[in-house]
PDB file of C-alpha atoms in Angstrom:
ATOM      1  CA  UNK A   3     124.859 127.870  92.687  1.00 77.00           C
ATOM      2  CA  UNK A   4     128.214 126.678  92.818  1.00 86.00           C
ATOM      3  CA  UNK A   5     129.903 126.794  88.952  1.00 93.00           C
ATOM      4  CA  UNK A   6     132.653 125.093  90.572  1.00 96.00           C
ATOM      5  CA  UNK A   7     130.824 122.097  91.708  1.00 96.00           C
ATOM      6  CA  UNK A   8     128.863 121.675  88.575  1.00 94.00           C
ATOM      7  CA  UNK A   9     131.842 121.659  85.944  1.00 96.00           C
ATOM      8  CA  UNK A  10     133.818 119.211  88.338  1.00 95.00           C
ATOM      9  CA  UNK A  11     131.048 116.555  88.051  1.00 93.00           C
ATOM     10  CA  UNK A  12     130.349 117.467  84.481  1.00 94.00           C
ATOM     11  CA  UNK A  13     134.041 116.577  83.595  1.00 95.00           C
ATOM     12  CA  UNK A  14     133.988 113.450  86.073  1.00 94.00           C
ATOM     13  CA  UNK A  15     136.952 114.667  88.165  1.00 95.00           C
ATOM     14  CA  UNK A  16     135.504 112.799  91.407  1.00 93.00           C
ATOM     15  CA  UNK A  17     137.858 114.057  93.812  1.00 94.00           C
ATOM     16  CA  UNK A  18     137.501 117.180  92.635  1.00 96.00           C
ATOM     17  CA  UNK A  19     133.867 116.928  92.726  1.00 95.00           C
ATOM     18  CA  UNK A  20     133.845 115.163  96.500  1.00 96.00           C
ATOM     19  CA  UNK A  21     136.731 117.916  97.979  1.00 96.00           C
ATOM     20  CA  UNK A  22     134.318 121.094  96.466  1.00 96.00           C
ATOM     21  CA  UNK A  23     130.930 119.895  98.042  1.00 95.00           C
ATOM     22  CA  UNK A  24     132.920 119.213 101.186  1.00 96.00           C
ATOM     23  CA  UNK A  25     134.594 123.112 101.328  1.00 96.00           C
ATOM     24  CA  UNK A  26     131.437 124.535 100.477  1.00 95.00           C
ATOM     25  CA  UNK A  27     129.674 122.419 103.260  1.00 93.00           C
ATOM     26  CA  UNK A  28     132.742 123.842 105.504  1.00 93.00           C
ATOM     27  CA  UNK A  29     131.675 127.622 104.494  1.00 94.00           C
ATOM     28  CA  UNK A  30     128.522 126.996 105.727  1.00 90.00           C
ATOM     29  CA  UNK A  31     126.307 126.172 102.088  1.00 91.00           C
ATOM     30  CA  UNK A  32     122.926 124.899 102.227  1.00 86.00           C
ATOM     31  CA  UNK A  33     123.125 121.321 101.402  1.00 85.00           C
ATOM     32  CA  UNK A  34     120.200 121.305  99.554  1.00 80.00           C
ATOM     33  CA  UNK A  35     121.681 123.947  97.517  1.00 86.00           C
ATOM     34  CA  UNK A  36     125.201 121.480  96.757  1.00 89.00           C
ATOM     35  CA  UNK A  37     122.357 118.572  96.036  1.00 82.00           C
ATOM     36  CA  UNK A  38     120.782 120.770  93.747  1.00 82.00           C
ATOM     37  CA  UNK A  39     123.832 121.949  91.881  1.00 88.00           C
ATOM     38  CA  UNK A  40     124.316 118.396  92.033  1.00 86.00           C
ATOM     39  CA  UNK A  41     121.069 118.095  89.889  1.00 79.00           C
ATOM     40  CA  UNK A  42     121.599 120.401  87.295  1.00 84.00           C
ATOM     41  CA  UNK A  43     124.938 118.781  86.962  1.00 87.00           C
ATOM     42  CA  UNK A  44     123.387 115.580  86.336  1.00 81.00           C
ATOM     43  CA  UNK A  45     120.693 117.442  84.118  1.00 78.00           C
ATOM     44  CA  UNK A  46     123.777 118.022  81.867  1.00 86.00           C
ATOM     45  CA  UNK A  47     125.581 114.290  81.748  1.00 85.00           C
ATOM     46  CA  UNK A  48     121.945 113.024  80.783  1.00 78.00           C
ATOM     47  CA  UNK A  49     121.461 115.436  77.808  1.00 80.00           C
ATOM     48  CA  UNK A  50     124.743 114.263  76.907  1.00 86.00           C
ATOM     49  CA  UNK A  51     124.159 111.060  76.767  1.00 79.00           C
ATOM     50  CA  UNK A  52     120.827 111.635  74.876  1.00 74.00           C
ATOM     51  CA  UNK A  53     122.913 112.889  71.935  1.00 85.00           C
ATOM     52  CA  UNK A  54     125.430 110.196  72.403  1.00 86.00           C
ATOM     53  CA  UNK A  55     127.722 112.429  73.604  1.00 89.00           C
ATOM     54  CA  UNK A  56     128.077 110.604  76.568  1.00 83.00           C
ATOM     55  CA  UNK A  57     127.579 106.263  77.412  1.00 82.00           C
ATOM     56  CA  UNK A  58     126.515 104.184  80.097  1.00 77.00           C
ATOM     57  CA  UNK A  59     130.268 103.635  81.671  1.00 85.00           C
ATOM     58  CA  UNK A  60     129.881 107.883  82.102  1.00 85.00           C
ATOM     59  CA  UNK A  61     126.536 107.489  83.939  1.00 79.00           C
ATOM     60  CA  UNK A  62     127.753 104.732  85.918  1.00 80.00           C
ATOM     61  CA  UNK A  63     130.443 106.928  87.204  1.00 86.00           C
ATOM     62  CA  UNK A  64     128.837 109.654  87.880  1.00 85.00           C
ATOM     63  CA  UNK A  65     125.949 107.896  89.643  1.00 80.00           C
ATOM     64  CA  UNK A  66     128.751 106.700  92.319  1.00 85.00           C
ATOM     65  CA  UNK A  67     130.191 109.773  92.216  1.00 88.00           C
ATOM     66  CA  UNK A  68     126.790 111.883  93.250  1.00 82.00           C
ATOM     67  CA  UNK A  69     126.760 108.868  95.763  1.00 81.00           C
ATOM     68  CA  UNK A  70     130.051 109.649  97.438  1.00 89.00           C
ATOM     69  CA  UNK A  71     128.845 113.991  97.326  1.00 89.00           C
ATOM     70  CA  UNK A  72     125.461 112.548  98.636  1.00 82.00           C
ATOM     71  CA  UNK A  73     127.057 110.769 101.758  1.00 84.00           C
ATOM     72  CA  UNK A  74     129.169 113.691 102.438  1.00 88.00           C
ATOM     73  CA  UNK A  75     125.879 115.998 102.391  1.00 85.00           C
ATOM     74  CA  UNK A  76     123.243 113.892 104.470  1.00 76.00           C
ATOM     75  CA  UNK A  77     125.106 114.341 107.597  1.00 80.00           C
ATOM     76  CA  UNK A  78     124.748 118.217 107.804  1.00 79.00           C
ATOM     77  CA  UNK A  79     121.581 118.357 106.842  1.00 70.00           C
ATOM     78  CA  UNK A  80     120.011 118.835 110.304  1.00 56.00           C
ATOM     79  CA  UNK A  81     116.547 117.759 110.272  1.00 47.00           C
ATOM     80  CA  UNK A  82     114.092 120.423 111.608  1.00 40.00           C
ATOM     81  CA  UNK A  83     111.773 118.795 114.506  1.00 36.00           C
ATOM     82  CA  UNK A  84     108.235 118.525 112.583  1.00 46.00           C
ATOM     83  CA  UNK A  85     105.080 117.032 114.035  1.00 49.00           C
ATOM     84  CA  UNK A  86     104.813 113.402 112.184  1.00 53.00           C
ATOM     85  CA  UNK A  87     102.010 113.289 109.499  1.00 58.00           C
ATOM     86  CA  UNK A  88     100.571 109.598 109.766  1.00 69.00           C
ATOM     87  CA  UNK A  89     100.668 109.561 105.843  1.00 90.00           C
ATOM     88  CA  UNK A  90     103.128 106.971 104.283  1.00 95.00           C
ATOM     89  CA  UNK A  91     104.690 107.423 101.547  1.00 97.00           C
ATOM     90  CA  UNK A  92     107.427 104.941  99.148  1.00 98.00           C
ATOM     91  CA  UNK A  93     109.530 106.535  96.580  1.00 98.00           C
ATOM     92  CA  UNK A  94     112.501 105.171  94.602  1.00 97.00           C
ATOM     93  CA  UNK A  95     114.220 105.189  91.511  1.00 96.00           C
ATOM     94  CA  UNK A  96     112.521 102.663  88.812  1.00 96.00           C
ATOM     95  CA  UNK A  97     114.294  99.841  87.287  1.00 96.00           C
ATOM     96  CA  UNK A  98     116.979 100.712  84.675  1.00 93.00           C
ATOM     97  CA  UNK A  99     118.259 103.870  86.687  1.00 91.00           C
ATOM     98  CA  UNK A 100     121.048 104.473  89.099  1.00 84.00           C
ATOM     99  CA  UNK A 101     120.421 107.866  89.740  1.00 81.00           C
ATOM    100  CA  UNK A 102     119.467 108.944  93.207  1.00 78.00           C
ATOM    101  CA  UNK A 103     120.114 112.773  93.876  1.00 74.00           C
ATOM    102  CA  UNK A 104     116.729 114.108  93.077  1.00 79.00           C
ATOM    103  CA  UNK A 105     115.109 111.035  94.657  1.00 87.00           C
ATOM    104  CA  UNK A 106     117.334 112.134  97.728  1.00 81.00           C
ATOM    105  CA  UNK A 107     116.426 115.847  97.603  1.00 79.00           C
ATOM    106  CA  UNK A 108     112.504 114.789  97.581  1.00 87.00           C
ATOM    107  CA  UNK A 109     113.242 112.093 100.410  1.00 87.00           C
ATOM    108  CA  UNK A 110     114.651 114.409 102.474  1.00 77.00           C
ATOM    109  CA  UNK A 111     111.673 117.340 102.329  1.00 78.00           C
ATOM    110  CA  UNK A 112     109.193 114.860 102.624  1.00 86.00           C
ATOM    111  CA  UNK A 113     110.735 113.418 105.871  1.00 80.00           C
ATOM    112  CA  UNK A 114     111.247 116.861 107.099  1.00 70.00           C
ATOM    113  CA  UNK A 115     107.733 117.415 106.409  1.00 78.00           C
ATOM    114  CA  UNK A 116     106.581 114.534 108.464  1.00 79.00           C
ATOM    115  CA  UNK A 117     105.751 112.184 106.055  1.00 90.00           C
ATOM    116  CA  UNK A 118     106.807 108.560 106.869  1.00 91.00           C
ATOM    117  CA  UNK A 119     109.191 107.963 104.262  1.00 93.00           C
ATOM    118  CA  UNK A 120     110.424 104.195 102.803  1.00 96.00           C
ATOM    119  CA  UNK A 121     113.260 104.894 100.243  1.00 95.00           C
ATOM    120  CA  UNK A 122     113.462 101.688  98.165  1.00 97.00           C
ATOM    121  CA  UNK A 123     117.034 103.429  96.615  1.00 93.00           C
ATOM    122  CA  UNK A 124     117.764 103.165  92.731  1.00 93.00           C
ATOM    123  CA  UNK A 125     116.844 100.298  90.229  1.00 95.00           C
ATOM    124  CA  UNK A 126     113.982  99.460  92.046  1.00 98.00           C
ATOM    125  CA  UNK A 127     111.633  96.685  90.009  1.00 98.00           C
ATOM    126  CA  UNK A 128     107.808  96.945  89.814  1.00 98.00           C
ATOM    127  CA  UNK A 129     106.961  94.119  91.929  1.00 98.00           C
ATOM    128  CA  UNK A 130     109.455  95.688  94.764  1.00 98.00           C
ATOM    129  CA  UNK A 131     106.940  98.524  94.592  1.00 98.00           C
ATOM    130  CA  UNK A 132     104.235  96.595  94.824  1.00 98.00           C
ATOM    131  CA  UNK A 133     105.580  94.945  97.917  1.00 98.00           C
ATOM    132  CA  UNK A 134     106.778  97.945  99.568  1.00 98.00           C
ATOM    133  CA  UNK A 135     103.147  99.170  99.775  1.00 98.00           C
ATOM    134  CA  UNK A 136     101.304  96.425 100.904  1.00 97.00           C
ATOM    135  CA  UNK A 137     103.966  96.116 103.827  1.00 97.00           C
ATOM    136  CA  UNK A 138     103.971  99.359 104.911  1.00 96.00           C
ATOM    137  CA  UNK A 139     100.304 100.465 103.729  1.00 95.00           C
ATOM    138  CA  UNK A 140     101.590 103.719 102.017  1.00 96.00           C
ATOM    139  CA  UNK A 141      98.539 105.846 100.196  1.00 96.00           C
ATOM    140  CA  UNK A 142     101.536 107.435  97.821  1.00 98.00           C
ATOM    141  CA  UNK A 143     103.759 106.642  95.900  1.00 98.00           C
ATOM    142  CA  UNK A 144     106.863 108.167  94.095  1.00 98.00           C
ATOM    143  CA  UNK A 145     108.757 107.334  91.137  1.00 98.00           C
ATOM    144  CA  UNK A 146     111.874 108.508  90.125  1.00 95.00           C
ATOM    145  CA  UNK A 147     113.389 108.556  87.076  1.00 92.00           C
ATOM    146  CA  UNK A 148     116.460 110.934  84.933  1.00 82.00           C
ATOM    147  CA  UNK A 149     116.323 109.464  81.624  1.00 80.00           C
ATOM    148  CA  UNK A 150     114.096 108.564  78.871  1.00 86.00           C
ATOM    149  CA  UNK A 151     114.576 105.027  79.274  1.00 89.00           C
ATOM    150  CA  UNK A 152     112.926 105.235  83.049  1.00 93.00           C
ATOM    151  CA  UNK A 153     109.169 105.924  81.119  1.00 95.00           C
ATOM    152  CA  UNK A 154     108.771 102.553  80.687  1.00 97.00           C
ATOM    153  CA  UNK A 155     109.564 100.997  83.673  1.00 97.00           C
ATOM    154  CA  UNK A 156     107.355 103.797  85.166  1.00 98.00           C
ATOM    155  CA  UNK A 157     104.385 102.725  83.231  1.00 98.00           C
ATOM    156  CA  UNK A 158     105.019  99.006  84.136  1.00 98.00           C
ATOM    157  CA  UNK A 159     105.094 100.283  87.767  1.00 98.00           C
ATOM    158  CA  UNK A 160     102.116 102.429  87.471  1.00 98.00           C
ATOM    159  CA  UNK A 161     100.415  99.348  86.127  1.00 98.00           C
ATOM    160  CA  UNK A 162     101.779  97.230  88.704  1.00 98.00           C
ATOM    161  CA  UNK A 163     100.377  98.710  91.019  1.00 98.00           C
ATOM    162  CA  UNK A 164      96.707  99.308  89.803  1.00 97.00           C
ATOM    163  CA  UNK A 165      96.634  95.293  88.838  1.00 98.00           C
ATOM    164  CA  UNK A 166      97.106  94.518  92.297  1.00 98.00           C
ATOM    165  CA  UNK A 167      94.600  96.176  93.563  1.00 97.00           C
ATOM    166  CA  UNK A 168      96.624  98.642  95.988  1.00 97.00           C
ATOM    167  CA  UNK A 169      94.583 102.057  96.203  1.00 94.00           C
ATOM    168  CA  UNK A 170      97.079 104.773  95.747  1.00 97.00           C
ATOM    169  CA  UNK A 171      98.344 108.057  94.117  1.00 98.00           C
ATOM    170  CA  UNK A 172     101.637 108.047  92.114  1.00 98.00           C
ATOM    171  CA  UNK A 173     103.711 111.109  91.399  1.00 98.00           C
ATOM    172  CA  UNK A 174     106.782 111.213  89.034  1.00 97.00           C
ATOM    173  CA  UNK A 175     109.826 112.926  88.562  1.00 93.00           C
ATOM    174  CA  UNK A 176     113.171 113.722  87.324  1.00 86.00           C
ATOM    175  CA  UNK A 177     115.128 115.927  84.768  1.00 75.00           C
ATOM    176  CA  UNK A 178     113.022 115.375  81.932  1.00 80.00           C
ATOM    177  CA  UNK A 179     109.441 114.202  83.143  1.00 89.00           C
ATOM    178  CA  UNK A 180     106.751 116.636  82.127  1.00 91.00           C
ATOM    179  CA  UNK A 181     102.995 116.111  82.148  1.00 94.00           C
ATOM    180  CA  UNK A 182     102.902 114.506  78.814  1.00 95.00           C
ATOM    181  CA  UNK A 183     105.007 112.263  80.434  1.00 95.00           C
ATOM    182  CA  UNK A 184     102.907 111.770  83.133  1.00 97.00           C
ATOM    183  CA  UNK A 185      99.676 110.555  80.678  1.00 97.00           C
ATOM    184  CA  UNK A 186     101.988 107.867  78.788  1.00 97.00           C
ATOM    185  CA  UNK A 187     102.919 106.555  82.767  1.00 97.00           C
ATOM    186  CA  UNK A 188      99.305 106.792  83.654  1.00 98.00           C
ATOM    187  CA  UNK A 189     100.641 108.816  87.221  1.00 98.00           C
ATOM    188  CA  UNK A 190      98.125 110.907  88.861  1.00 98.00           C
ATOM    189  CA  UNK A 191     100.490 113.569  88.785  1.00 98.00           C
ATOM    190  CA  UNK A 192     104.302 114.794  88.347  1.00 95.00           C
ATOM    191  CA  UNK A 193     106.741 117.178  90.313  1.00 89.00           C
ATOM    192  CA  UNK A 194     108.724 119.743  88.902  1.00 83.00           C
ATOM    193  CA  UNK A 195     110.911 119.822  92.075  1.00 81.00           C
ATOM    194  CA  UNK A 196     111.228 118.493  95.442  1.00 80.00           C
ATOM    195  CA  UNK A 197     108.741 121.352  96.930  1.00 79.00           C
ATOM    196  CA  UNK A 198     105.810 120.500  94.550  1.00 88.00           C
ATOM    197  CA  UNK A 199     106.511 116.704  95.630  1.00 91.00           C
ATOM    198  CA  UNK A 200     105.663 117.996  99.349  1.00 89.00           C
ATOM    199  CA  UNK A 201     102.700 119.755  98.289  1.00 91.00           C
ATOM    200  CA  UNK A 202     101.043 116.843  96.588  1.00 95.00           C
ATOM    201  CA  UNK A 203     101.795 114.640  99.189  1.00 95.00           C
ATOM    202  CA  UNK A 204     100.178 117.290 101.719  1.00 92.00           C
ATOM    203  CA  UNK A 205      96.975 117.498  99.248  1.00 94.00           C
ATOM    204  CA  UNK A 206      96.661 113.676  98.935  1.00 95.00           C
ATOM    205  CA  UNK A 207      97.417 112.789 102.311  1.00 92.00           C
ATOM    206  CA  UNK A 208      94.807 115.531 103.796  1.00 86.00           C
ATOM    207  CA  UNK A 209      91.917 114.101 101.308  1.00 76.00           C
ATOM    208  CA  UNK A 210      92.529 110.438 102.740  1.00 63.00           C
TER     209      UNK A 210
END
């Protein structure tokens, strides 16, 4: 974990931030390891602005700057040749949040995993959800979300889905979804990190 990193997003010095991940991707650093010091950096901004330590201008800014670390990162992260699982699977960020690291992270290991991944990206409405499975005829589903205010829009999304009929499982996730969280949504389950998103992909996917 990369101190370093952390504090230079934490205090919004972008260029800081951006020149750090860069080095340590130069040194040879897992970039999963930068996205997830990435994480608990963003773990920190959203506590902040829980307390109203921190507002929405903040987030904005550091949602563009975990963008700019994010497009540094994706190019090194050399994808593993895996055997494609048939399963399909659509995961995004609900409505009302910009955040997209730990939606990234849990892209990326599902792909890797050979799951057929469609990343709707960040403030993604309930009926684009809705859409987004009937086109591609995903079984799963994954919804994203870093603050408080993304229950909601997870619940309408949750619901969205069920009133149209569409057949599938929904996990959550994000820095501060737990599984009473998970009840209030009505998901069938939630992640605590980007490995336990793989594994109940793997468990749905082999039960279809």
């Amino acid at each position: 974990m990369s101190q370093e990193l952390i504090h230079a997003i934490t205090d919004m010095r972008e260029e800081d931030a951006v020149k750090i991940a860069t080095e340590l991707l130069d040194k040879g650093t897992d970039p999963l390891l930068i996205l997830e010091d990435c994480r608990v950096a963003m773990e920190t901004i959203g506590k902040r602005f829980e307390t109203g330590e921190s507002f929405i201008p903040e987030l904005i800014l550091a949602g563009e700057m975990l963008t700019q670390i994010s497009a540094v990162v994706k190019p090194h992260m050399k994808q593993q040749a895996a055997q494609k699982n048939s399963a399909k699977i659509v995961i995004g960020t609900v409505q009302g949040d910009i955040h997209d690291i730990a939606k990234d992270i849990v892209a990326f290991m599902l792909d890797v995993n050979g799951f057929d991944v469609t990343d709707l990206g960040v403030d993604v409405p309930p009926a684009k959800f809705v859409e987004a499975v009937k086109q591609s005829g995903a079984k799963i589903v994954g919804l994203s979300g870093f603050l408080t205010l993304a229950y909601d829009p997870m619940k309408f999304t949750v619901a969205a889905l069920k009133e149209a009929g569409l057949n599938v499982k929904v996990m959550i996730g994000g820095g501060q979804i737990d599984d009473q969280i998970r009840v209030y949504t009505g998901a069938d389950a939630y992640g605590k990190d980007a490995m336990t998103a793989v594994s109940l992909a793997k468990q749905w996917s082999s039960a279809n």
